[in-house]
Amino acid sequence: MQVKKEEIRQTIIDVATNEFMRMGYENVSMRVIAYKANTTIGNIYHYFKNKEVLLQTILIPVFDNIENLMKQHFENEIKCPLTQKEALYYAEHLEEFFDKSELRGFLDKRIVIILKLESSSLLERKEKFIEELQEHLQQHIRMKDDAHYSKIVIDVLADCLKHVLIEHDNINDAKAEFIKLFRLFCTGFIGQMK
Amino acid sequence: MQVKKEEIRQTIIDVATNEFMRMGYENVSMRVIAYKANTTIGNIYHYFKNKEVLLQTILIPVFDNIENLMKQHFENEIKCPLTQKEALYYAEHLEEFFDKSELRGFLDKRIVIILKLESSSLLERKEKFIEELQEHLQQHIRMKDDAHYSKIVIDVLADCLKHVLIEHDNINDAKAEFIKLFRLFCTGFIGQMK
Amino acid sequence: MQVKKEEIRQTIIDVATNEFMRMGYENVSMRVIAYKANTTIGNIYHYFKNKEVLLQTILIPVFDNIENLMKQHFENEIKCPLTQKEALYYAEHLEEFFDKSELRGFLDKRIVIILKLESSSLLERKEKFIEELQEHLQQHIRMKDDAHYSKIVIDVLADCLKHVLIEHDNINDAKAEFIKLFRLFCTGFIGQMK
Amino acid sequence: MQVKKEEIRQTIIDVATNEFMRMGYENVSMRVIAYKANTTIGNIYHYFKNKEVLLQTILIPVFDNIENLMKQHFENEIKCPLTQKEALYYAEHLEEFFDKSELRGFLDKRIVIILKLESSSLLERKEKFIEELQEHLQQHIRMKDDAHYSKIVIDVLADCLKHVLIEHDNINDAKAEFIKLFRLFCTGFIGQMK
DNA sequence: AATGAATGAGCGTTCATTCAT
DNA sequence: GATGAATGAACGCTCATTCAT
């Protein structure tokens, strides 16, 4: 019943990623991961020192990627800051720009895991990431953020991502719906009213 | 070491309310509640038959209240539905109307607990409440809700409430910030840009 | 709500006696006794130092009584030992002799409690009582009891008593059925066959 | 400290069987079983999903067996019903027939557990089994069972089994004593008198 | 590489009991 | 005399984790 090493390792990661996204890291037991990955708890520990390391294996690449994307995005912003008018334009035509924009990096189950993470050693890195995100958003919104809008906006982002990723297995459907939602928050609920 | 009944009972409720709001009902242990309320597990069970009943004691009054408020709100809506223009006006001057509006009932830690609730017998009541909320929102936004905007909007509401209630002990500060956030979502992020 | 002292004390004893008989001493909680006696746990402890003492209060009088009866019975036996023929006669006409015989002392809920008792400090006294009963029975059966018949017979007695006392609230009905059962065991199952 | 799987599993079953028989299923704690089986609570749950399943593992085979035996017995009975004379003969010479008779299936610790069982999902199956036993007995005794003799007889059977199985580790000794007791109840106590 | 036996801490809960009021 | 607040040990059970095989 021996399977190629990488295969089962990847299955464990895939199963854990899905479960962590849906249920939250804290609420997923090694038992169910083992069961859904058709292996045993002991074998998961063969590949990953502990639950924490399994989480890190899943999240660290996406941390690296997203931090990179944000750095690029930040640099572009400084060169040519968006005006409100431009922002509106982008929001309206997001379909065209999505894949080229740094937003593409967010449409990822693992981002949901990060944004909902409540314990683990990665919390620190999460906080740093959230802070950077907040700063970016403040750049965009360009205002004193005394109401901590940006913090909320990030939670909202997490909810939207979780929602579209759970509802739509097909990545294109997910993208389409995410874009709709993103636009909704850009222009506001009242903008939707007739 | 005996304390007046209502005192410790209220302490338990207060501690539980805070912990449930911050960590979620499922992630709070009776031991932690006992410890933070300066009592013992056994004594909590003296006041509340089980964890579930403790939760119900906390949530049922707010369920009753909020369902009432929503009914009123719904009836008012039907008599004179909001136009986009009026909505904008209300959003701009929310400070003046907040205490009279049905929104006031939402500024409550216990609403956060409800919105984040994942297990317990109250789930059914929660779902009914969420459904009604969704219907209301679809009335307001007056659109086909094919992207399930309303579901997301509710999650967003939960995040906002959680945020402002955790950050601000003072109810007025919490209110002020909630109003800001509410307005933000009404008019959109881009509207905030200069 | 103050009731005459003896009244509530007796109620507690009555409730406890019934519960102990039906469920066994070990399986009855102070909670249910308090509830069924319309009082509080604390108040039971006001009357009885602990569960053990409550049990003793119930059982000690019956211990005293039954030990007495057995002594009398033993003395009578020695004066004029039963022959098999006489025994058969008594078994056949038990209705007439029951109230005068020492058997009458056994038709008591508290005997059931004793015979089913598994823990408590009274176990020692129970064992002594059982031993005496055994000796009596060996007198009656007049045989080497290498198969410990008598021990079994006592368990059988307990079962019969429990059965008739639970099934029949009316003491006369209980007596009638107990006599039938007693006769059955005296003459054997095969004796019942046509 | 790892032991061969079946060894510890069987030890747990053996310990549990003994404890359940002696104390009754409800009065045995998993901690005690773990301690007497030289293992830990957690490890018992490694082998058995819960206490209920441990009980089922012990009892279901004996349920299957005994139900089968009773079916056979019932069929034989119908073909050639016992007369009183034959019954007496069998009772007298039970040693010779025991191993061939359906009675052999009853000389089992697990039968005692069943007969004393008060809770658990197996109760239903127990009740069905008891009912069948009662019907059989009424067949044998061939009488109106208005005093519920059969119910009592079954309790008596449980007591006898418990007694001989606890007193005699050696199965042959147990059998011998069980036969003596069985005969006693067939012919009655008075029959034993000189 | 893989299994699953084993551990111990912690969970929600019940219980007998104590004691201030 | 009566209440009920308070305690701590024990219950059945789950979990992350370790380790021999």
CSV table of N, CA, C and O in Angstrom, one decimal, chain A residues 20-96:
chain,number,residue,atom,x,y,z
A,20,PHE,N,-8.8,23.3,7.2
A,20,PHE,CA,-8.4,24.5,8.0
A,20,PHE,C,-9.2,25.7,7.5
A,20,PHE,O,-9.7,26.6,8.2
A,21,MET,N,-9.4,25.8,6.1
A,21,MET,CA,-10.2,26.9,5.6
A,21,MET,C,-11.6,26.9,6.1
A,21,MET,O,-12.2,27.9,6.5
A,22,ARG,N,-12.2,25.7,6.0
A,22,ARG,CA,-13.6,25.6,6.3
A,22,ARG,C,-13.9,25.7,7.8
A,22,ARG,O,-14.9,26.4,8.2
A,23,MET,N,-13.1,25.1,8.6
A,23,MET,CA,-13.4,25.0,10.0
A,23,MET,C,-12.5,25.9,10.9
A,23,MET,O,-12.9,26.1,12.1
A,24,GLY,N,-11.4,26.4,10.3
A,24,GLY,CA,-10.5,27.1,11.2
A,24,GLY,C,-9.4,26.1,11.7
A,24,GLY,O,-9.8,25.0,12.2
A,25,TYR,N,-8.2,26.5,11.8
A,25,TYR,CA,-7.1,25.7,12.2
A,25,TYR,C,-7.4,25.0,13.5
A,25,TYR,O,-7.2,23.8,13.7
A,26,GLU,N,-7.9,25.8,14.5
A,26,GLU,CA,-8.1,25.3,15.9
A,26,GLU,C,-9.1,24.2,16.0
A,26,GLU,O,-9.1,23.3,16.9
A,27,ASN,N,-10.1,24.2,15.0
A,27,ASN,CA,-11.2,23.3,15.1
A,27,ASN,C,-11.0,22.0,14.3
A,27,ASN,O,-12.0,21.2,14.1
A,28,VAL,N,-9.9,21.8,13.7
A,28,VAL,CA,-9.6,20.6,12.9
A,28,VAL,C,-8.7,19.7,13.7
A,28,VAL,O,-7.7,20.1,14.2
A,29,SER,N,-9.1,18.4,13.8
A,29,SER,CA,-8.3,17.5,14.6
A,29,SER,C,-7.4,16.7,13.6
A,29,SER,O,-7.8,16.5,12.4
A,30,MET,N,-6.3,16.2,14.1
A,30,MET,CA,-5.4,15.4,13.3
A,30,MET,C,-6.2,14.2,12.8
A,30,MET,O,-5.9,13.6,11.7
A,31,ARG,N,-7.1,13.7,13.6
A,31,ARG,CA,-7.9,12.5,13.3
A,31,ARG,C,-8.6,12.7,12.0
A,31,ARG,O,-8.5,11.8,11.1
A,32,VAL,N,-9.3,13.8,11.8
A,32,VAL,CA,-10.1,13.9,10.6
A,32,VAL,C,-9.2,14.2,9.4
A,32,VAL,O,-9.5,13.7,8.3
A,33,ILE,N,-8.1,14.8,9.6
A,33,ILE,CA,-7.1,15.0,8.5
A,33,ILE,C,-6.6,13.6,8.0
A,33,ILE,O,-6.6,13.3,6.8
A,34,ALA,N,-6.2,12.8,9.0
A,34,ALA,CA,-5.7,11.5,8.7
A,34,ALA,C,-6.8,10.7,7.9
A,34,ALA,O,-6.6,10.1,6.9
A,35,TYR,N,-8.0,10.7,8.4
A,35,TYR,CA,-9.1,10.0,7.9
A,35,TYR,C,-9.4,10.4,6.4
A,35,TYR,O,-9.5,9.6,5.5
A,36,LYS,N,-9.5,11.7,6.2
A,36,LYS,CA,-9.8,12.2,4.9
A,36,LYS,C,-8.7,12.1,3.9
A,36,LYS,O,-8.9,12.1,2.7
A,37,ALA,N,-7.5,12.0,4.4
A,37,ALA,CA,-6.3,11.8,3.6
A,37,ALA,C,-6.0,10.3,3.4
A,37,ALA,O,-4.9,9.9,2.8
A,38,ASN,N,-6.9,9.5,3.9
A,38,ASN,CA,-6.7,8.0,3.7
A,38,ASN,C,-5.4,7.5,4.3
A,38,ASN,O,-4.7,6.7,3.7
A,39,THR,N,-5.0,8.1,5.4
A,39,THR,CA,-3.7,7.6,6.1
A,39,THR,C,-3.9,7.6,7.6
A,39,THR,O,-5.1,7.6,8.0
A,40,THR,N,-2.9,7.5,8.3
A,40,THR,CA,-3.0,7.4,9.8
A,40,THR,C,-2.4,8.6,10.4
A,40,THR,O,-1.6,9.3,9.8
A,41,ILE,N,-2.8,8.9,11.6
A,41,ILE,CA,-2.3,10.0,12.4
A,41,ILE,C,-0.8,9.9,12.5
A,41,ILE,O,0.0,10.9,12.2
A,42,GLY,N,-0.3,8.7,12.8
A,42,GLY,CA,1.1,8.5,13.0
A,42,GLY,C,1.9,8.9,11.7
A,42,GLY,O,3.0,9.5,11.8
A,43,ASN,N,1.3,8.6,10.6
A,43,ASN,CA,2.0,8.9,9.3
A,43,ASN,C,2.0,10.4,9.0
A,43,ASN,O,3.0,10.9,8.4
A,44,ILE,N,1.0,11.1,9.5
A,44,ILE,CA,1.1,12.6,9.3
A,44,ILE,C,2.3,13.1,10.1
A,44,ILE,O,3.0,13.9,9.6
A,45,TYR,N,2.5,12.5,11.3
A,45,TYR,CA,3.6,13.0,12.1
A,45,TYR,C,4.9,12.5,11.5
A,45,TYR,O,6.0,13.0,11.9
A,46,HIS,N,4.9,11.6,10.6
A,46,HIS,CA,6.1,11.2,9.9
A,46,HIS,C,6.5,12.3,9.0
A,46,HIS,O,7.7,12.6,8.8
A,47,TYR,N,5.5,13.0,8.4
A,47,TYR,CA,5.8,14.0,7.4
A,47,TYR,C,6.0,15.4,8.1
A,47,TYR,O,6.7,16.2,7.6
A,48,PHE,N,5.2,15.6,9.1
A,48,PHE,CA,5.2,16.9,9.8
A,48,PHE,C,5.4,16.7,11.3
A,48,PHE,O,4.6,16.0,11.9
A,49,LYS,N,6.3,17.5,11.8
A,49,LYS,CA,6.7,17.3,13.2
A,49,LYS,C,5.5,17.4,14.1
A,49,LYS,O,5.3,16.7,15.1
A,50,ASN,N,4.6,18.4,13.8
A,50,ASN,CA,3.4,18.5,14.6
A,50,ASN,C,2.4,19.3,13.8
A,50,ASN,O,2.6,19.7,12.7
A,51,LYS,N,1.2,19.6,14.4
A,51,LYS,CA,0.1,20.3,13.7
A,51,LYS,C,0.6,21.6,13.3
A,51,LYS,O,0.3,22.1,12.2
A,52,GLU,N,1.3,22.3,14.2
A,52,GLU,CA,1.9,23.6,13.9
A,52,GLU,C,2.7,23.6,12.6
A,52,GLU,O,2.6,24.5,11.7
A,53,VAL,N,3.6,22.6,12.5
A,53,VAL,CA,4.5,22.5,11.3
A,53,VAL,C,3.7,22.3,10.1
A,53,VAL,O,4.0,22.8,9.0
A,54,LEU,N,2.7,21.5,10.2
A,54,LEU,CA,1.8,21.2,9.1
A,54,LEU,C,1.2,22.5,8.6
A,54,LEU,O,1.2,22.9,7.4
A,55,LEU,N,0.7,23.3,9.6
A,55,LEU,CA,0.2,24.6,9.2
A,55,LEU,C,1.2,25.5,8.6
A,55,LEU,O,0.9,26.2,7.5
A,56,GLN,N,2.4,25.5,9.1
A,56,GLN,CA,3.5,26.3,8.5
A,56,GLN,C,3.8,25.9,7.1
A,56,GLN,O,4.0,26.8,6.2
A,57,THR,N,3.9,24.6,6.9
A,57,THR,CA,4.2,24.1,5.6
A,57,THR,C,3.1,24.7,4.6
A,57,THR,O,3.5,25.0,3.4
A,58,ILE,N,1.9,24.7,5.0
A,58,ILE,CA,0.8,25.2,4.2
A,58,ILE,C,0.9,26.7,4.0
A,58,ILE,O,0.8,27.2,2.9
A,59,LEU,N,1.2,27.4,5.0
A,59,LEU,CA,1.1,28.9,5.0
A,59,LEU,C,2.3,29.7,4.6
A,59,LEU,O,2.2,30.7,4.0
A,60,ILE,N,3.5,29.1,4.9
A,60,ILE,CA,4.7,29.9,4.7
A,60,ILE,C,4.9,30.3,3.2
A,60,ILE,O,5.2,31.5,2.9
A,61,PRO,N,4.7,29.4,2.2
A,61,PRO,CA,4.8,29.8,0.8
A,61,PRO,C,3.9,31.0,0.5
A,61,PRO,O,4.3,31.9,-0.2
A,62,VAL,N,2.6,30.9,1.0
A,62,VAL,CA,1.7,32.0,0.7
A,62,VAL,C,2.0,33.3,1.4
A,62,VAL,O,1.8,34.4,0.9
A,63,PHE,N,2.6,33.2,2.6
A,63,PHE,CA,3.1,34.4,3.2
A,63,PHE,C,4.2,35.0,2.4
A,63,PHE,O,4.1,36.2,2.1
A,64,ASP,N,5.2,34.2,1.9
A,64,ASP,CA,6.3,34.8,1.1
A,64,ASP,C,5.7,35.4,-0.1
A,64,ASP,O,6.1,36.6,-0.5
A,65,ASN,N,4.8,34.7,-0.8
A,65,ASN,CA,4.2,35.2,-2.0
A,65,ASN,C,3.5,36.6,-1.8
A,65,ASN,O,3.7,37.5,-2.5
A,66,ILE,N,2.7,36.6,-0.9
A,66,ILE,CA,1.8,37.7,-0.7
A,66,ILE,C,2.6,38.9,-0.2
A,66,ILE,O,2.3,40.1,-0.6
A,67,GLU,N,3.6,38.7,0.6
A,67,GLU,CA,4.4,39.8,1.1
A,67,GLU,C,5.1,40.4,-0.1
A,67,GLU,O,5.3,41.6,-0.2
A,68,ASN,N,5.6,39.5,-1.0
A,68,ASN,CA,6.2,40.0,-2.2
A,68,ASN,C,5.3,40.9,-3.1
A,68,ASN,O,5.6,42.0,-3.5
A,69,LEU,N,4.1,40.3,-3.3
A,69,LEU,CA,3.1,41.0,-4.1
A,69,LEU,C,2.8,42.4,-3.5
A,69,LEU,O,2.7,43.4,-4.2
A,70,MET,N,2.7,42.4,-2.2
A,70,MET,CA,2.4,43.7,-1.5
A,70,MET,C,3.5,44.7,-1.7
A,70,MET,O,3.2,45.9,-1.8
A,71,LYS,N,4.7,44.2,-1.7
A,71,LYS,CA,5.9,45.1,-1.8
A,71,LYS,C,5.8,45.7,-3.2
A,71,LYS,O,5.9,46.9,-3.4
A,72,GLN,N,5.6,44.9,-4.2
A,72,GLN,CA,5.5,45.4,-5.6
A,72,GLN,C,4.4,46.4,-5.7
A,72,GLN,O,4.6,47.5,-6.2
A,73,HIS,N,3.2,46.0,-5.2
A,73,HIS,CA,2.1,46.9,-5.2
A,73,HIS,C,2.4,48.2,-4.6
A,73,HIS,O,2.0,49.3,-5.2
A,74,PHE,N,3.0,48.2,-3.5
A,74,PHE,CA,3.4,49.4,-2.7
A,74,PHE,C,4.3,50.3,-3.6
A,74,PHE,O,4.0,51.5,-3.7
A,75,GLU,N,5.3,49.6,-4.2
A,75,GLU,CA,6.2,50.4,-5.1
A,75,GLU,C,5.5,51.1,-6.2
A,75,GLU,O,5.7,52.2,-6.5
A,76,ASN,N,4.6,50.3,-6.9
A,76,ASN,CA,3.8,50.9,-8.0
A,76,ASN,C,3.0,52.1,-7.5
A,76,ASN,O,2.9,53.1,-8.2
A,77,GLU,N,2.3,51.9,-6.4
A,77,GLU,CA,1.5,52.9,-5.8
A,77,GLU,C,2.3,54.2,-5.6
A,77,GLU,O,1.7,55.3,-5.9
A,78,ILE,N,3.5,54.1,-5.1
A,78,ILE,CA,4.3,55.3,-4.8
A,78,ILE,C,4.6,56.1,-6.1
A,78,ILE,O,4.5,57.3,-6.2
A,79,LYS,N,5.0,55.3,-7.1
A,79,LYS,CA,5.3,55.9,-8.4
A,79,LYS,C,4.1,56.7,-9.0
A,79,LYS,O,4.2,57.8,-9.3
A,80,CYS,N,3.0,56.0,-9.0
A,80,CYS,CA,1.8,56.7,-9.6
A,80,CYS,C,0.5,56.4,-8.7
A,80,CYS,O,-0.1,55.4,-9.0
A,81,PRO,N,0.3,57.2,-7.7
A,81,PRO,CA,-0.8,56.9,-6.8
A,81,PRO,C,-2.1,57.0,-7.6
A,81,PRO,O,-2.3,57.8,-8.5
A,82,LEU,N,-3.1,56.2,-7.1
A,82,LEU,CA,-4.4,56.2,-7.8
A,82,LEU,C,-5.2,57.4,-7.4
A,82,LEU,O,-5.2,57.8,-6.2
A,83,THR,N,-5.9,57.9,-8.3
A,83,THR,CA,-6.9,58.9,-7.9
A,83,THR,C,-8.2,58.2,-7.7
A,83,THR,O,-8.4,57.0,-8.1
A,84,GLN,N,-9.2,58.9,-7.2
A,84,GLN,CA,-10.5,58.3,-6.9
A,84,GLN,C,-11.1,57.9,-8.2
A,84,GLN,O,-11.7,56.8,-8.3
A,85,LYS,N,-10.9,58.8,-9.2
A,85,LYS,CA,-11.5,58.5,-10.5
A,85,LYS,C,-10.9,57.2,-11.1
A,85,LYS,O,-11.7,56.3,-11.6
A,86,GLU,N,-9.6,57.1,-11.0
A,86,GLU,CA,-9.0,55.9,-11.5
A,86,GLU,C,-9.4,54.6,-10.8
A,86,GLU,O,-9.7,53.6,-11.3
A,87,ALA,N,-9.5,54.8,-9.5
A,87,ALA,CA,-10.0,53.7,-8.6
A,87,ALA,C,-11.3,53.2,-9.1
A,87,ALA,O,-11.6,52.0,-9.2
A,88,LEU,N,-12.2,54.2,-9.3
A,88,LEU,CA,-13.6,53.8,-9.7
A,88,LEU,C,-13.5,53.0,-11.1
A,88,LEU,O,-14.2,52.0,-11.3
A,89,TYR,N,-12.7,53.5,-11.9
A,89,TYR,CA,-12.5,52.9,-13.2
A,89,TYR,C,-12.1,51.4,-13.1
A,89,TYR,O,-12.6,50.5,-13.6
A,90,TYR,N,-11.0,51.3,-12.2
A,90,TYR,CA,-10.5,49.9,-12.0
A,90,TYR,C,-11.6,49.0,-11.4
A,90,TYR,O,-11.7,47.8,-11.8
A,91,ALA,N,-12.3,49.6,-10.5
A,91,ALA,CA,-13.4,48.8,-9.8
A,91,ALA,C,-14.4,48.3,-10.9
A,91,ALA,O,-14.8,47.2,-10.9
A,92,GLU,N,-14.7,49.2,-11.8
A,92,GLU,CA,-15.7,48.9,-12.8
A,92,GLU,C,-15.2,47.8,-13.7
A,92,GLU,O,-16.0,47.0,-14.2
A,93,HIS,N,-14.0,47.9,-14.1
A,93,HIS,CA,-13.4,46.9,-15.1
A,93,HIS,C,-12.5,45.9,-14.5
A,93,HIS,O,-11.5,45.5,-15.1
A,94,LEU,N,-12.8,45.5,-13.3
A,94,LEU,CA,-11.9,44.6,-12.5
A,94,LEU,C,-11.6,43.3,-13.3
A,94,LEU,O,-10.5,42.8,-13.2
A,95,GLU,N,-12.6,42.8,-14.0
A,95,GLU,CA,-12.4,41.6,-14.7
A,95,GLU,C,-11.1,41.6,-15.6
A,95,GLU,O,-10.4,40.6,-15.6
A,96,GLU,N,-11.0,42.8,-16.2
A,96,GLU,CA,-9.9,42.9,-17.2
A,96,GLU,C,-8.5,42.9,-16.5
A,96,GLU,O,-7.5,42.4,-17.0
